Amino acid sequence: MARMKFLCDVERCIECNACVTACNNEHDVPWDINRRHVVTINDGKRGEKSISVACMHCTDAPCAAVCPVDCFYTTVDGIVLHDKDLCIGCGYCFYACPFGAPQYPEQQAFNVRGKMDKCTFCAGGPLPDNSPEEYRKYGRNRIAEGKLPLCAEMCSTKALLAGDGTLVSDIYRKRVMKRGGSMDFWRWEAAYPGQGNENRSENDKEK
Amino acid sequence: MQSLLRPAINKGTDTMKIIRSAGIGIIAGLIASVAVGCYRSPNTTWYEPHDYKGADDPLLSKLEQGGLHAQLDERVRAVQTDR
Amino acid sequence: MDIRTAEKKGSNETTAGMDRRDFMRRSGLLIGSGALLGLLPPIAMAAAEDKQNIPQPEVKTEFRRSICPHCSVGCGVIAEIQNGVWTGQEPDFESPINLGAHCTKGASVRFHGMGSRRLKYPTKLVDGAWTRISWDQAIEEIGDRLLKIRETSGPDAVFWCGSSKASNEGAYLQRKFAAFWGSNNCDHQARICHSTTVAGVANTWGYGAMTNSYNDMHNCKAMLFIGSNAAEAHPVAMQHVLRGKENGAKMIVVDPRFTRTAAHAHLYVRLRPGTDIAFTWGLLWHIFENGWEDKQYIAQRVWGMDRIREEVAKWPPQEVENVTGVPREKVFQVAKIMAENRPGTIVWCMGGTQHHIGSSIVRAYCVLQLALGNIGVAGGGANIFRGHDNVQGATDVGPNCESLPGYYGLSEGAWKHWCRVWEVDYEWLKARFDNSRQYPTVEGKDMYPMFVPGIPVSRWIDGVLENPDNLAQSSNFRAVFFQGHACNSQTRGVEMKKALEKLELVVISDPFPTHMAVMSDRRNDTYLLPTCTQLETYGSVTASNRSLQWREKLIDPMFEALPDHVIMYKFAKKFGFADQLFKNIKINGEEPLIEDLLREINRGTWTIGYTGQSPERLRLHAQYRSTFNTTTLRAEGGPCDGEYYGLPWPCWGTPEMKHPGTPILYDPSKPVAKGGLVFRANFGVERDGENLLAEGTWSKGSAIEDGYPEFTYQILAELGWEKELTEAEMAVIRKVSGTRDAPETQSEGPGEAQAHSSDSLNKVDWKTDLSGGIQRVVIQHGCAPFGNAKARCVVWTFPDGVPLHREPLYTPRYDLVEKYRTYDDRKVFWRVPTRYWSIQSTDHSKKYPLAFISGRLVEYEGGGAETRSNAWLAKLQRDMFAEINPVDAGNAGIQDGRYIWLEGPEGGRIKVRAMVTERVGVGVVWTPFHFGGWFQGKDLKDKYPPGTVPYVRGEACNTATTYGYDVVTQMQETKATLCRIYPA
């Protein structure tokens, strides 16, 4: 059985934040938490690219490796989840995670750490599926209902894909092959060398 | 510390006979006081790295049965493509 | 440590790794979370807002479907409802428009069901304090005040602002309501959105709407975005745009800003604001120079291209470069790409329309597409992305001050047509208007107010402030009634405050108090009427591609909110014209039946084919939406087989005729009966001795194999087709012609009566025939009811027949004013004096050296009252800001993230955070326009009614914007003004 994966197609991501909001909507996460972020590199410049990032559901998850209370577990298809009753909110997983996925809700005063919260791949936590208790602590459990994470299902351009890694990479591979056959990648450059994708006009440079 | 303590508890009453060194005497005293009523079961979780200690997630067994996974795959094909 | 800071460290620069959202989040931290969250401390806030409307596993879930109430793409929304509570939102995968997708706004609509920050009950301002009142008290008090104003100053003393956010039925009723009140002083957001497009494009080829569809962009070979930032303003449209790109289309973005859309383009061109015509003529210069124009297409379907050639000859590459700032090679490159990759489409939005020459700019775009032969083909077209969810529908059938529903205009004939539809006596309706005297019009004729366009929403403040001697109506506005329009999207905020303070009565009917409730220092005579969103009622909505979609009611109106049409019913009753207004509309309690309103629209709107989209057909399309192809929008199989999704108008004839809708306007490759079309014959049949009708081209299967004029009964009779009209259709036509109203003449002298009757019968045309018979017969013969003509490049009725570049009223290139000066002032134009040269004659560019433009953020929409009150959106954009090029920031001593003052040349100034970025070029400052709740440096949070303070407030950019109005439509000039900036 392959593993559940997210994949964000940078050529399609337009930084619209639908994924972030879909997540807020589905799990009603508090004001100071976003389980998902859209990261933009070269903002406002040539080569601007955006990518949507949340917990990557690592196979050998560093968060689980360092957790002093071992509150993490992995489902059979690779979704990394955790038990908030066990979590002590120490923030060690925050150190370990390469993606900044773990979040700590503000509870009383600014910057006081609460229990860790992160993307569940819409798979809830260790409580009866879609019980009010599970919803309060972890949000909705779409996986238990046979549905995929809402961020991917609602993505404005179908840039963010989620599901069995093999199927996701099939969809992505087909897109890449299609683009490879279009002017976008190599023929365009051959026809207009060095002229594609410029954003600064010459007169700006002169000034 | 915990790994030292646990065998000590197991052998609790036997150690009464061996009262030679002062150090052991102190330990014995402590254990004695535990025996007479200050004892609190140190029901501490034994932490092995990578060994999940939390509650069981009913989703795990559902996923292991496989039917749900097929349903999710069907969903990927239906909704993640451009149609 | 999170991703953002890690990335920042990696880049080892002060701002390099930081994007706009980091910036916002960081600057948010600077001012402390307490201030961010509004009045509540974080803990109370978390308790109040966290985990509301929790789904209950044991409660039955009902799925209801609506359409997203934000932009014009028309995304389907699926709501999970438990016991009337909105507990979840699912993607609408079956919708051929969004395929389940949403942008951040669409993904947030469930927050409406939480109701926090909503206006909860009717409220009035009493000595500066908001006081709760009942609906009855509100209607009585407001009604009495308005009736008194009407009595003393006439019906034109009230401005009725309607909304592009209303349903078709609500917007239609807003127009009809104003007419029955007795005034044309009604308007909505289209005025400041695409009014120049509607006027300019309709005058070029017939209809002023998007010609193709978002989905059709899969077929493009080239896509030219000019003044459109679809990635933020129409994000789900980008799904189709990027599919088109993946199919091989070349994507070009022309904009003063390097937008998020530009980030996906093959080619980005930075243009100086307001020089679109110069740029377009620059493209055409190369096209003509190289013979790239489509000569056959022009000969058959275009009139006036020679006059364009003469003007274009004045725009050689060096002049284009000088005026637009675009290097000549780039202009050539764009022209070459467009010429070599056909069909290509052009997409424009507010960047093109919001200029005092906007109606010329959009025509220049049209001419470019006509020269390339790109109109009327799949993958081509003028894809004009509209702004609000129903701005297309409200433009088509809603509150427009210059027209009755369906673009019928305001002539006596138009009024009589609608009186027949409404079944009210024309003389009775006429008596509702101010008939005391005639007023001068821009055409130089004196006319009664009933036949003269009202004061548009862009100018209502002048309707209040202008010396009444200069107004072409009986009185200044003494009261305004705003139903669903944010005032902070209109320019000249400082004067707006004065106008608000001068008004005797201000009524705001809206789900939220809006900036208007707080920006002035009014202390009394201000009413807030809680009005529900379109998610709390039902009806039809028209997406940008002209498709009508049916909305179901998701939840009951929150708190004491009421839908638009119920509020209008209450006022109509109070004013005593409810029986007339709702003559053929069933009333349930106090709610007019939406279906009846749509049926009335169907019965009257023949001009644009809003006649075939009955409630039943629209419901069927919603139900079987998965059967529609996602590229062509055509149903393949199922009960809608062969029809186009949402019956995009024109959907000719009666619903029973089953016209499939028109997916691509002016596409002759299909028969008219199957959605084909030709250019409309709306400008006569000849001009200067030249034939305006099409030559040697017709739509597939046309019985007339050449151009032809629009159809009247007379032409039908000449062709011998009138015999095909049914007896029932003939009866209606006779009734329309007025002959049936005078049957006694027949007995007196049959010959004369017959002559009279046939003359008057002859005049009944495809627009006024209420039976739809003329349209039916014409279409049966494969013809288009509106004729088959050429598109015209020269609109001789406009001040500039050939579109001419003119510098913005406030231009940073004052040296160009001599050559490209604006118009002379107008004494009366849409009832108000309108200034042009008297403003441009002063050079402001020394003191205010930077061009100032505005635009959209993806998280917010319009004036932002709704979206800034949505916690899921507000948390993502917490501060008003201005984008400033590093060079300009350096010159002004401004540092990234700090507060600055941005001051416009009319003195309005706003305190915003500086975002120093190369996204804008040197000399250009950009701000979003969704913020409100601050005024010139002051947070107005204490002035909101309790519990309604938006999560995020900020300066309205339009506090600093300036005068300037389109010479045809009174569009405001926000996309080219000036400012200066300095540290706060």
Short mmCIF file of N, CA, C and O in Angstrom, two decimals, chain C residues 566-645:
data_model
loop_
_atom_site.label_atom_id
_atom_site.label_comp_id
_atom_site.label_asym_id
_atom_site.label_seq_id
_atom_site.Cartn_x
_atom_site.Cartn_y
_atom_site.Cartn_z
N VAL C 566 -37.67 41.65 0.44
CA VAL C 566 -38.65 41.84 1.51
C VAL C 566 -38.61 43.29 2.00
O VAL C 566 -39.65 43.92 2.25
N ILE C 567 -37.40 43.82 2.12
CA ILE C 567 -37.26 45.21 2.58
C ILE C 567 -37.92 46.15 1.57
O ILE C 567 -38.64 47.08 1.94
N MET C 568 -37.71 45.85 0.28
CA MET C 568 -38.34 46.70 -0.73
C MET C 568 -39.87 46.58 -0.68
O MET C 568 -40.58 47.55 -0.90
N TYR C 569 -40.34 45.38 -0.38
CA TYR C 569 -41.80 45.23 -0.26
C TYR C 569 -42.33 46.10 0.87
O TYR C 569 -43.33 46.80 0.74
N LYS C 570 -41.62 46.06 2.01
CA LYS C 570 -42.07 46.86 3.16
C LYS C 570 -42.12 48.35 2.81
O LYS C 570 -43.08 49.04 3.16
N PHE C 571 -41.09 48.83 2.11
CA PHE C 571 -41.09 50.25 1.77
C PHE C 571 -42.16 50.57 0.71
O PHE C 571 -42.80 51.61 0.77
N ALA C 572 -42.32 49.66 -0.24
CA ALA C 572 -43.34 49.89 -1.27
C ALA C 572 -44.72 50.02 -0.63
O ALA C 572 -45.55 50.83 -1.02
N LYS C 573 -44.94 49.16 0.37
CA LYS C 573 -46.22 49.22 1.09
C LYS C 573 -46.36 50.56 1.80
O LYS C 573 -47.40 51.22 1.73
N LYS C 574 -45.29 50.97 2.44
CA LYS C 574 -45.30 52.25 3.16
C LYS C 574 -45.55 53.42 2.19
O LYS C 574 -46.28 54.35 2.50
N PHE C 575 -44.94 53.32 0.99
CA PHE C 575 -45.09 54.40 0.02
C PHE C 575 -46.40 54.30 -0.76
O PHE C 575 -46.70 55.18 -1.56
N GLY C 576 -47.09 53.20 -0.60
CA GLY C 576 -48.39 53.08 -1.24
C GLY C 576 -48.37 52.57 -2.66
O GLY C 576 -49.38 52.67 -3.36
N PHE C 577 -47.24 52.04 -3.15
CA PHE C 577 -47.26 51.51 -4.51
C PHE C 577 -46.99 50.01 -4.58
O PHE C 577 -46.64 49.48 -5.63
N ALA C 578 -47.16 49.32 -3.45
CA ALA C 578 -46.87 47.88 -3.44
C ALA C 578 -47.76 47.12 -4.43
O ALA C 578 -47.29 46.21 -5.12
N ASP C 579 -49.03 47.50 -4.51
CA ASP C 579 -49.94 46.77 -5.40
C ASP C 579 -49.51 46.88 -6.85
O ASP C 579 -49.59 45.93 -7.62
N GLN C 580 -49.05 48.08 -7.22
CA GLN C 580 -48.59 48.28 -8.59
C GLN C 580 -47.25 47.59 -8.82
O GLN C 580 -47.04 46.92 -9.83
N LEU C 581 -46.35 47.75 -7.85
CA LEU C 581 -44.99 47.21 -8.01
C LEU C 581 -45.01 45.69 -8.12
O LEU C 581 -44.22 45.10 -8.85
N PHE C 582 -45.92 45.08 -7.39
CA PHE C 582 -45.94 43.61 -7.36
C PHE C 582 -47.20 43.06 -8.02
O PHE C 582 -47.73 42.04 -7.61
N LYS C 583 -47.63 43.75 -9.05
CA LYS C 583 -48.90 43.40 -9.66
C LYS C 583 -48.97 41.92 -10.07
O LYS C 583 -49.97 41.26 -9.82
N ASN C 584 -47.94 41.42 -10.68
CA ASN C 584 -47.97 40.03 -11.13
C ASN C 584 -47.06 39.13 -10.30
O ASN C 584 -46.63 38.07 -10.76
N ILE C 585 -46.73 39.60 -9.10
CA ILE C 585 -45.81 38.86 -8.25
C ILE C 585 -46.59 38.36 -7.04
O ILE C 585 -47.19 39.16 -6.32
N LYS C 586 -46.51 37.08 -6.80
CA LYS C 586 -47.17 36.54 -5.63
C LYS C 586 -46.41 36.98 -4.37
O LYS C 586 -45.17 37.00 -4.37
N ILE C 587 -47.15 37.34 -3.33
CA ILE C 587 -46.52 37.75 -2.08
C ILE C 587 -46.86 36.72 -1.00
O ILE C 587 -48.03 36.46 -0.72
N ASN C 588 -45.83 36.14 -0.42
CA ASN C 588 -46.04 35.22 0.72
C ASN C 588 -45.73 35.97 1.99
O ASN C 588 -44.55 36.24 2.27
N GLY C 589 -46.74 36.30 2.77
CA GLY C 589 -46.49 37.14 3.94
C GLY C 589 -46.03 38.49 3.44
O GLY C 589 -46.80 39.25 2.87
N GLU C 590 -44.75 38.76 3.65
CA GLU C 590 -44.20 40.00 3.10
C GLU C 590 -43.12 39.72 2.08
O GLU C 590 -42.36 40.61 1.72
N GLU C 591 -43.02 38.46 1.64
CA GLU C 591 -41.94 38.11 0.71
C GLU C 591 -42.45 37.92 -0.71
O GLU C 591 -43.20 36.99 -0.99
N PRO C 592 -42.02 38.80 -1.61
CA PRO C 592 -42.38 38.61 -3.03
C PRO C 592 -41.74 37.31 -3.53
O PRO C 592 -40.60 37.00 -3.17
N LEU C 593 -42.48 36.58 -4.35
CA LEU C 593 -41.99 35.29 -4.82
C LEU C 593 -40.90 35.49 -5.87
O LEU C 593 -41.13 36.08 -6.93
N ILE C 594 -39.71 34.99 -5.55
CA ILE C 594 -38.54 35.16 -6.41
C ILE C 594 -38.82 34.61 -7.82
O ILE C 594 -38.48 35.24 -8.82
N GLU C 595 -39.44 33.43 -7.89
CA GLU C 595 -39.69 32.82 -9.19
C GLU C 595 -40.54 33.74 -10.07
O GLU C 595 -40.31 33.86 -11.27
N ASP C 596 -41.52 34.40 -9.45
CA ASP C 596 -42.37 35.32 -10.22
C ASP C 596 -41.58 36.51 -10.73
O ASP C 596 -41.82 37.01 -11.83
N LEU C 597 -40.63 36.97 -9.91
CA LEU C 597 -39.80 38.09 -10.35
C LEU C 597 -38.97 37.68 -11.56
O LEU C 597 -38.84 38.42 -12.53
N LEU C 598 -38.40 36.46 -11.51
CA LEU C 598 -37.60 36.01 -12.65
C LEU C 598 -38.49 35.83 -13.88
O LEU C 598 -38.10 36.17 -15.00
N ARG C 599 -39.70 35.32 -13.68
CA ARG C 599 -40.60 35.15 -14.82
C ARG C 599 -40.94 36.50 -15.44
O ARG C 599 -41.09 36.62 -16.65
N GLU C 600 -41.06 37.51 -14.60
CA GLU C 600 -41.33 38.85 -15.15
C GLU C 600 -40.12 39.36 -15.95
O GLU C 600 -40.28 39.96 -17.01
N ILE C 601 -38.90 39.09 -15.43
CA ILE C 601 -37.69 39.43 -16.19
C ILE C 601 -37.74 38.69 -17.54
O ILE C 601 -37.49 39.27 -18.59
N ASN C 602 -38.07 37.39 -17.49
CA ASN C 602 -38.19 36.59 -18.71
C ASN C 602 -39.17 37.20 -19.70
O ASN C 602 -38.95 37.18 -20.91
N ARG C 603 -40.25 37.76 -19.18
CA ARG C 603 -41.30 38.29 -20.08
C ARG C 603 -40.90 39.59 -20.75
O ARG C 603 -41.48 39.96 -21.76
N GLY C 604 -39.90 40.29 -20.15
CA GLY C 604 -39.62 41.63 -20.67
C GLY C 604 -38.26 41.83 -21.32
O GLY C 604 -38.09 42.75 -22.11
N THR C 605 -37.28 40.98 -21.01
CA THR C 605 -35.90 41.29 -21.40
C THR C 605 -35.51 40.61 -22.70
O THR C 605 -34.66 39.73 -22.74
N TRP C 606 -36.13 41.04 -23.81
CA TRP C 606 -35.90 40.40 -25.11
C TRP C 606 -34.60 40.84 -25.74
O TRP C 606 -34.00 40.10 -26.51
N THR C 607 -34.17 42.07 -25.44
CA THR C 607 -32.98 42.63 -26.08
C THR C 607 -31.76 41.75 -25.93
O THR C 607 -30.94 41.64 -26.83
N ILE C 608 -31.59 41.17 -24.74
CA ILE C 608 -30.36 40.42 -24.48
C ILE C 608 -30.67 38.96 -24.20
O ILE C 608 -29.83 38.23 -23.69
N GLY C 609 -31.87 38.55 -24.53
CA GLY C 609 -32.18 37.13 -24.36
C GLY C 609 -32.11 36.65 -22.92
O GLY C 609 -31.46 35.66 -22.61
N TYR C 610 -32.78 37.39 -22.02
CA TYR C 610 -32.98 36.91 -20.65
C TYR C 610 -34.35 36.26 -20.56
O TYR C 610 -34.97 36.24 -19.50
N THR C 611 -34.83 35.80 -21.68
CA THR C 611 -36.21 35.36 -21.76
C THR C 611 -36.37 33.85 -21.63
O THR C 611 -37.41 33.37 -21.23
N GLY C 612 -35.32 33.12 -21.97
CA GLY C 612 -35.44 31.66 -21.98
C GLY C 612 -35.07 31.00 -20.66
O GLY C 612 -35.27 29.80 -20.48
N GLN C 613 -34.50 31.79 -19.73
CA GLN C 613 -33.95 31.18 -18.51
C GLN C 613 -35.00 31.15 -17.40
O GLN C 613 -34.92 31.89 -16.43
N SER C 614 -35.97 30.29 -17.53
CA SER C 614 -37.02 30.19 -16.51
C SER C 614 -36.43 29.56 -15.25
O SER C 614 -35.42 28.86 -15.31
N PRO C 615 -37.08 29.78 -14.10
CA PRO C 615 -36.59 29.16 -12.87
C PRO C 615 -36.48 27.64 -13.01
O PRO C 615 -35.54 27.04 -12.50
N GLU C 616 -37.42 27.05 -13.74
CA GLU C 616 -37.42 25.59 -13.88
C GLU C 616 -36.19 25.12 -14.66
O GLU C 616 -35.54 24.14 -14.29
N ARG C 617 -35.88 25.81 -15.74
CA ARG C 617 -34.71 25.41 -16.54
C ARG C 617 -33.42 25.60 -15.74
O ARG C 617 -32.51 24.78 -15.81
N LEU C 618 -33.35 26.69 -14.98
CA LEU C 618 -32.12 26.93 -14.22
C LEU C 618 -31.94 25.89 -13.13
O LEU C 618 -30.82 25.43 -12.85
N ARG C 619 -33.06 25.47 -12.52
CA ARG C 619 -32.97 24.42 -11.49
C ARG C 619 -32.50 23.11 -12.11
O ARG C 619 -31.73 22.37 -11.51
N LEU C 620 -32.98 22.84 -13.32
CA LEU C 620 -32.59 21.61 -14.00
C LEU C 620 -31.09 21.62 -14.30
O LEU C 620 -30.39 20.61 -14.11
N HIS C 621 -30.59 22.77 -14.72
CA HIS C 621 -29.15 22.87 -15.00
C HIS C 621 -28.34 22.65 -13.73
O HIS C 621 -27.29 22.01 -13.77
N ALA C 622 -28.83 23.21 -12.61
CA ALA C 622 -28.10 23.02 -11.35
C ALA C 622 -28.06 21.54 -10.99
O ALA C 622 -27.03 21.00 -10.60
N GLN C 623 -29.19 20.88 -11.19
CA GLN C 623 -29.28 19.47 -10.81
C GLN C 623 -28.37 18.60 -11.67
O GLN C 623 -27.75 17.67 -11.18
N TYR C 624 -28.33 18.89 -12.95
CA TYR C 624 -27.56 18.04 -13.87
C TYR C 624 -26.25 18.70 -14.30
O TYR C 624 -25.77 18.48 -15.40
N ARG C 625 -25.67 19.51 -13.42
CA ARG C 625 -24.48 20.27 -13.80
C ARG C 625 -23.29 19.39 -14.16
O ARG C 625 -22.40 19.80 -14.88
N SER C 626 -23.29 18.16 -13.66
CA SER C 626 -22.15 17.29 -13.98
C SER C 626 -22.18 16.81 -15.43
O SER C 626 -21.21 16.24 -15.90
N THR C 627 -23.29 17.05 -16.15
CA THR C 627 -23.35 16.56 -17.53
C THR C 627 -22.75 17.56 -18.52
O THR C 627 -22.70 17.28 -19.71
N PHE C 628 -22.29 18.72 -18.02
CA PHE C 628 -21.78 19.74 -18.93
C PHE C 628 -20.26 19.60 -19.12
O PHE C 628 -19.54 19.42 -18.15
N ASN C 629 -19.83 19.69 -20.35
CA ASN C 629 -18.41 19.61 -20.68
C ASN C 629 -17.65 20.79 -20.06
O ASN C 629 -18.13 21.93 -20.12
N THR C 630 -16.48 20.54 -19.52
CA THR C 630 -15.79 21.62 -18.79
C THR C 630 -15.06 22.58 -19.74
O THR C 630 -14.54 23.59 -19.28
N THR C 631 -14.98 22.27 -21.00
CA THR C 631 -14.38 23.22 -21.95
C THR C 631 -15.44 23.97 -22.74
O THR C 631 -15.44 25.20 -22.81
N THR C 632 -16.40 23.21 -23.31
CA THR C 632 -17.41 23.87 -24.15
C THR C 632 -18.61 24.35 -23.35
O THR C 632 -19.41 25.14 -23.84
N LEU C 633 -18.80 23.83 -22.14
CA LEU C 633 -19.96 24.10 -21.29
C LEU C 633 -21.25 23.51 -21.90
O LEU C 633 -22.35 23.89 -21.49
N ARG C 634 -21.12 22.60 -22.84
CA ARG C 634 -22.29 22.01 -23.49
C ARG C 634 -22.63 20.70 -22.80
O ARG C 634 -21.73 19.91 -22.51
N ALA C 635 -23.92 20.49 -22.55
CA ALA C 635 -24.33 19.23 -21.90
C ALA C 635 -24.20 18.10 -22.91
O ALA C 635 -24.61 18.23 -24.07
N GLU C 636 -23.60 17.03 -22.45
CA GLU C 636 -23.46 15.85 -23.29
C GLU C 636 -24.33 14.77 -22.69
O GLU C 636 -23.98 14.16 -21.69
N GLY C 637 -25.49 14.58 -23.27
CA GLY C 637 -26.45 13.63 -22.73
C GLY C 637 -27.23 14.23 -21.57
O GLY C 637 -27.04 15.39 -21.21
N GLY C 638 -28.12 13.43 -21.01
CA GLY C 638 -28.92 13.91 -19.88
C GLY C 638 -30.04 14.81 -20.34
O GLY C 638 -30.17 15.12 -21.53
N PRO C 639 -30.85 15.28 -19.39
CA PRO C 639 -32.02 16.08 -19.76
C PRO C 639 -31.68 17.45 -20.36
O PRO C 639 -32.54 18.09 -20.95
N CYS C 640 -30.42 17.92 -20.19
CA CYS C 640 -30.06 19.24 -20.75
C CYS C 640 -29.24 19.07 -22.03
O CYS C 640 -28.59 20.03 -22.47
N ASP C 641 -29.25 17.90 -22.60
CA ASP C 641 -28.40 17.59 -23.75
C ASP C 641 -28.41 18.71 -24.80
O ASP C 641 -29.48 19.15 -25.24
N GLY C 642 -27.21 19.16 -25.17
CA GLY C 642 -27.10 20.18 -26.22
C GLY C 642 -27.21 21.60 -25.71
O GLY C 642 -26.90 22.55 -26.44
N GLU C 643 -27.65 21.78 -24.48
CA GLU C 643 -27.75 23.14 -23.93
C GLU C 643 -26.43 23.54 -23.30
O GLU C 643 -25.61 22.68 -22.96
N TYR C 644 -26.22 24.84 -23.15
CA TYR C 644 -25.00 25.34 -22.54
C TYR C 644 -25.28 25.69 -21.08
O TYR C 644 -26.35 26.18 -20.74
N TYR C 645 -24.27 25.43 -20.25
CA TYR C 645 -24.50 25.54 -18.80
C TYR C 645 -24.95 26.94 -18.40
O TYR C 645 -24.29 27.94 -18.69
#
